[in-house]
Every structure is written in C-alpha cells, then in structure tokens.
Amino acid sequence: MRSSHWYAGDGRDAYIHRAWMRRGNPDSAFDGRPQIAIVNTASDLAPCNTHLDEIAQSVKNGIWEAGGVPLNLPMISLGETQVRPTAMLWRNMAAMATEEMMRANPIDGAVLLGGCDKTIPALLMGASSVDLPSIVVPGGPMLTGTFRGSPLGCGTDVWRMSEEVRAGLLSKAKFLDSESAMIRSRGHCNTMGTASTMGIMAEALGMTLPGVAGTPAADSRLLQAAHNTGRRIVEMVTSDLKPSDVMTKASFENAILALAAIGGSTNAVVHLLAIAGRLGIKLSLDDFDRIGSRIPLLVNLQPSGKFLMEDFYRAGGLSAVFKQLEKLLNPQAITVTGKSITSTIGDGEIFDSEVIKSIDAPLQKEAGIAVLRGNIAPLGAVIKPAAASPALLKHSGPALVFESIEDFHARIDSDDLDVTADSVLVLRGCGPKGYPGMPEVANMKIPGKLVAHGVTDMVRICDGRMSGTAYGTVILHVAPESAAGGPLSKILSGDIIELDVAARTLNVKVSESELAARKASVATENAYANPDRGWQRMYIDHVMQADTGADLDFLIGSSGSDVTRESH
Ligand code: FES
C-alpha cells in the first residue's frame, strides 16, 4: 500500500504518522489496509452539496466493512448560484486542490463526492492527475417541486417565468411566490443541467457504480449505492484499478454518445476536454461533432424537453439510455467494476416511454453538440441544436454588439435599441481570460422591445458559456475569445453575420483584409478584468481557451501519486 510509506515500520516518522492518526482507531487501522479518502465537497455555501456528509457516512460504513479505513477529506466546494463572479473561475483551483491533497496525504484511493455543477468535473480532473484508484458518488438531483399544480424545473423555469414577467404574462407577485417551491429537497438542479449531466458523464466514463447517476439525492437507494461504493473502492485499491485504466478514449467516446442522447449541457464539452487533458487523451471539439451530433435525442427533459430528473430515474435512467445506444457504444471501455460498460447495462428497460424514447422513435433525429467554425471562431464555437429554434439554424442578420456584460445590461431593454428579430446579438469579453472565468451569460435575454412583440428567440453569439438549464439559439464558447485576440473583438454593429449550422459555419461578412486591418474594440478591451494579484491573476495568465477545456496550461497532464520528499 502507498500509505505504508507513512505508517509501516518502527521508526520515528512512522510513530508520528500513526500516533497522530490514532484518535480511537484500532491498531489494525495501520496494519497495511487501504486508507481511503472521501473527497467531500459538502458545504453550507454549496447548497446542492450540503447533504454529502450523510452520503459520506454511508461510504464510510462500506469502507470499514470491506476492510479499509475511511478518511473524510473536505474539499473546496463551489455553489453555482452563490459564488461570484462565476463558479467556473475556481473549477481549476478545486481540481488543483483535489490533486495536491490526494497526493500529499497517506491515502491509497478516493471516493469523490460532488454534485453542483463544477464539483464533479474538478474532482475528476484532480483525481486523474494523481491517478490513484478513485470512484464517484454523484450527489443526485433534488425532487420535483411544484407550483400552482405544475412541476418546476430548477433554473429553466426561472428563466421562463422571468421572461413571462417581462412580457406581462405573469405577475411579479406570482413569480416571487414560486421561489419557495423551486427547491423541494436536498440535491442539485433537477433539470438536465450541468450537474445532472456531469453526474451522468461520470457514470458514462465508467467512474461510478452502474445505475447510480441520476438517483435523486433524497432517495434512500443513493445511500445504499454509497455504501456499496465504499466497499468497491477497497477492492479497486487491492487490484490497483486507476482512473487512467477506466477513463480511456473509448470511455470518452461513450460519454459523448450519452451526452447527445440525454440532451446534456454544453458545459460538459469544456469539462470532458479538461478531464481528458489531465489523462493525456487526445480529445478535440471535433470529436463531439463527429461522434455526437448525429445521435438522436432520447431523453425528454428540461431544458430541451418536458420532464425532470426524478422522472428520468423513474423511467429507467442511464441504463435505459445505454440499452438504446448499445450497438453504438465502444465495448472496450470498462467501468470501476473492472468489467466492460456494455456488460453492466443489464435489461436497460424503459419504464416510461414519454420520458425516455427508443432509438427507433426518438424525440429528435439528431441531437448532440454542433461545432461551428469560420472567421468569427477560427478555433471553434459550439451550439446545441436541440435547444435552438429550427428556423434560426440557418440565419443571416446584422450584428448588434455589446462590449461587455455591463454594456448589455445597460442597453438591452432600451426603447432606442437598434434591433429587430433578425439581429444577431453579440456579447464579448466573457471568455476565460476576459471576464475572467467564462461566465454563463451567453443566453442573453431578448431585448425588451422585442419581447413585447412576442419574440422568444434570436441568434446570440458569445465567448462565454450558457447555463445547462438554459435554451435558445445560442452560439457559445467562441474561441479564441476576444480577450485572447479573437476576431470576435473586431465585429461592428451592423456587420452581417451568417450562421449555417448544417454547414457548421459561422462567419461575419467582412473581407479577410478588412478584418485583419480592424483594431479590437477599445471599449471591450477596457472592460477586461485586470487583477494585479492572487488566483485571478494566475488564472488569467495561464488559462487556456474553451476549445481545449479552459484548464490552466501548467495543470495539463498527470504528476502521478509519488511524493517528491518525505517529511522530517
Ligand atoms: Fe447547484 Fe444547479 S445550482 S446544480
């Protein structure tokens, strides 16, 4: 065991390591049995993760039962709705903390407890760089809340209702009444937003026990699964089954298939690219388009569809989706069980065909992520066609440029705004470096004067991200971002933008020579963040672009689990 380098022998250092860890632990705790960290993102300030301490207790029971020693390791947590300016600014910090604390401590393996959007990606990135046996328990979605007799989807229905208030269709008082009904139980957002998507991605990558992802946080079967996970990690340490054994290129291909079929969040693109980067797996934006964009949409969940995660789990969950994709899955991928993913699907029965469709009768013939390129996004941009208006997937219209998110907020509802339903809203300065942290602002609200005329969707372009609970014809993750010198910084209001999703193109109708001669917008440059110290300075100096996962350049790859020096 790796931990025996701390605990074994009769020297002074081993004495110190054992003595300080005794605190009621029996002698047998140090007899060479696996020491398992429970990397736990429970936090009162990450409300989607507050219940993870209870899950940790079930994991602990399983670890003891299997002959291991459980050790709670509190980890940086990120409450998506709480931290400012955006949780994504700290995903890499949480990943770095996960990596360093796993390496620094006397552990042999880890159970990763996450839930809210960035937490599972950060844990998987960190664990990949240490490459000690690891397994995920996703914290699970909350139960479905209802308001005035109808279900409420976290996030998605906030966007919808706030638009209805703007359009005069819903009173402000009723809107505020819904607030206490939105969050019914423990758990993360119950739409197919980023948290639900990343829980499913963890399972699709093979990093959870089969059938766990999507189990509601309040469902006692999640505690049972946590217990079984505790047992399994001890076996994984014994057989030295590491993240690099489980997460191979084949696993990422399966995750991309699943991402398309579930109509998952566009945020999964940056997270999967970043995790792959830690493992040294060559994954590109084009892989998402090549593997996922022709896959049918099978899951009828908000924001693209109607139902919520509780329904998804009731209808058969990921196993049912995988059964439909069985012929497409790469059977070479294994899971934390050590067996091939295809052997873990089981019956994969669909119990509610309104929620999960068969591959022969899908919700949409083609889902997934489309990758666009052109003179606006030489390194690529993404769109989720399933969440867009079909009529806008081929569109040409004049740009209406906003220099920053502040400029957008100041002008979007102005009666003087020079905008029509054909305009293309362009928002820049919202990439990884410019904001910093690539916030979820790309799903810009529709200008007030158009809302009043019933306009509900427009083509929107941004170098930021979009909430996984949002929808619309939104082109996001434009790379390079404007703050990295991308052509987005040179677009002028009135330039004609041409979008053709079928052809995968996104261009501004300006000649190459004119675009090259133009200078970047001074107003946008003045709005870029420019901190002089701390994490934000380091982040801006080292963050990479969205097309490679927005990780820090010096965190790519793995350092393994060896510690360079012993303590003295
Ligand atoms: Fe935590 Fe949505 S705010 S998952």
PDB file of N, CA and C and ligand atoms in Angstrom, residues 48 79-81 115-117 188-189 195, ligand 1:
ATOM      1  N   CYS A  48     -26.393  22.751  -3.042  1.00  0.00           N
ATOM      2  CA  CYS A  48     -26.694  21.494  -3.736  1.00  0.00           C
ATOM      3  C   CYS A  48     -25.898  20.330  -3.137  1.00  0.00           C
ATOM      4  N   GLY A  79     -20.662  26.584  -4.935  1.00  0.00           N
ATOM      5  CA  GLY A  79     -22.116  26.712  -5.087  1.00  0.00           C
ATOM      6  C   GLY A  79     -22.410  27.582  -6.299  1.00  0.00           C
ATOM      7  N   GLU A  80     -22.935  26.959  -7.325  1.00  0.00           N
ATOM      8  CA  GLU A  80     -23.096  27.638  -8.616  1.00  0.00           C
ATOM      9  C   GLU A  80     -23.879  28.942  -8.491  1.00  0.00           C
ATOM     10  N   THR A  81     -24.911  28.933  -7.658  1.00  0.00           N
ATOM     11  CA  THR A  81     -25.754  30.128  -7.562  1.00  0.00           C
ATOM     12  C   THR A  81     -25.170  31.164  -6.614  1.00  0.00           C
ATOM     13  N   GLY A 115     -21.555  17.240  -6.699  1.00  0.00           N
ATOM     14  CA  GLY A 115     -22.941  17.404  -7.128  1.00  0.00           C
ATOM     15  C   GLY A 115     -23.081  18.653  -7.958  1.00  0.00           C
ATOM     16  N   CYS A 116     -23.063  19.817  -7.297  1.00  0.00           N
ATOM     17  CA  CYS A 116     -23.263  21.077  -8.011  1.00  0.00           C
ATOM     18  C   CYS A 116     -22.234  21.201  -9.148  1.00  0.00           C
ATOM     19  N   ASP A 117     -22.626  21.947 -10.160  1.00  0.00           N
ATOM     20  CA  ASP A 117     -22.025  21.903 -11.499  1.00  0.00           C
ATOM     21  C   ASP A 117     -20.521  21.603 -11.603  1.00  0.00           C
ATOM     22  N   HIS A 188     -29.029  18.555  -6.219  1.00  0.00           N
ATOM     23  CA  HIS A 188     -28.703  19.599  -7.189  1.00  0.00           C
ATOM     24  C   HIS A 188     -29.861  19.815  -8.146  1.00  0.00           C
ATOM     25  N   CYS A 189     -29.693  20.738  -9.082  1.00  0.00           N
ATOM     26  CA  CYS A 189     -30.770  21.109 -10.002  1.00  0.00           C
ATOM     27  C   CYS A 189     -31.365  19.866 -10.670  1.00  0.00           C
ATOM     28  N   ALA A 195     -25.147  19.919 -13.617  1.00  0.00           N
ATOM     29  CA  ALA A 195     -24.911  18.969 -12.527  1.00  0.00           C
ATOM     30  C   ALA A 195     -25.444  17.583 -12.898  1.00  0.00           C
TER      31      ALA A 195
HETATM   32 FE1  FES B   1     -26.166  23.598  -7.976  1.00  0.00          FE
HETATM   33 FE2  FES B   1     -27.747  23.984 -10.200  1.00  0.00          FE
HETATM   34  S1  FES B   1     -27.129  25.409  -8.680  1.00  0.00           S
HETATM   35  S2  FES B   1     -26.673  22.257  -9.577  1.00  0.00           S
END
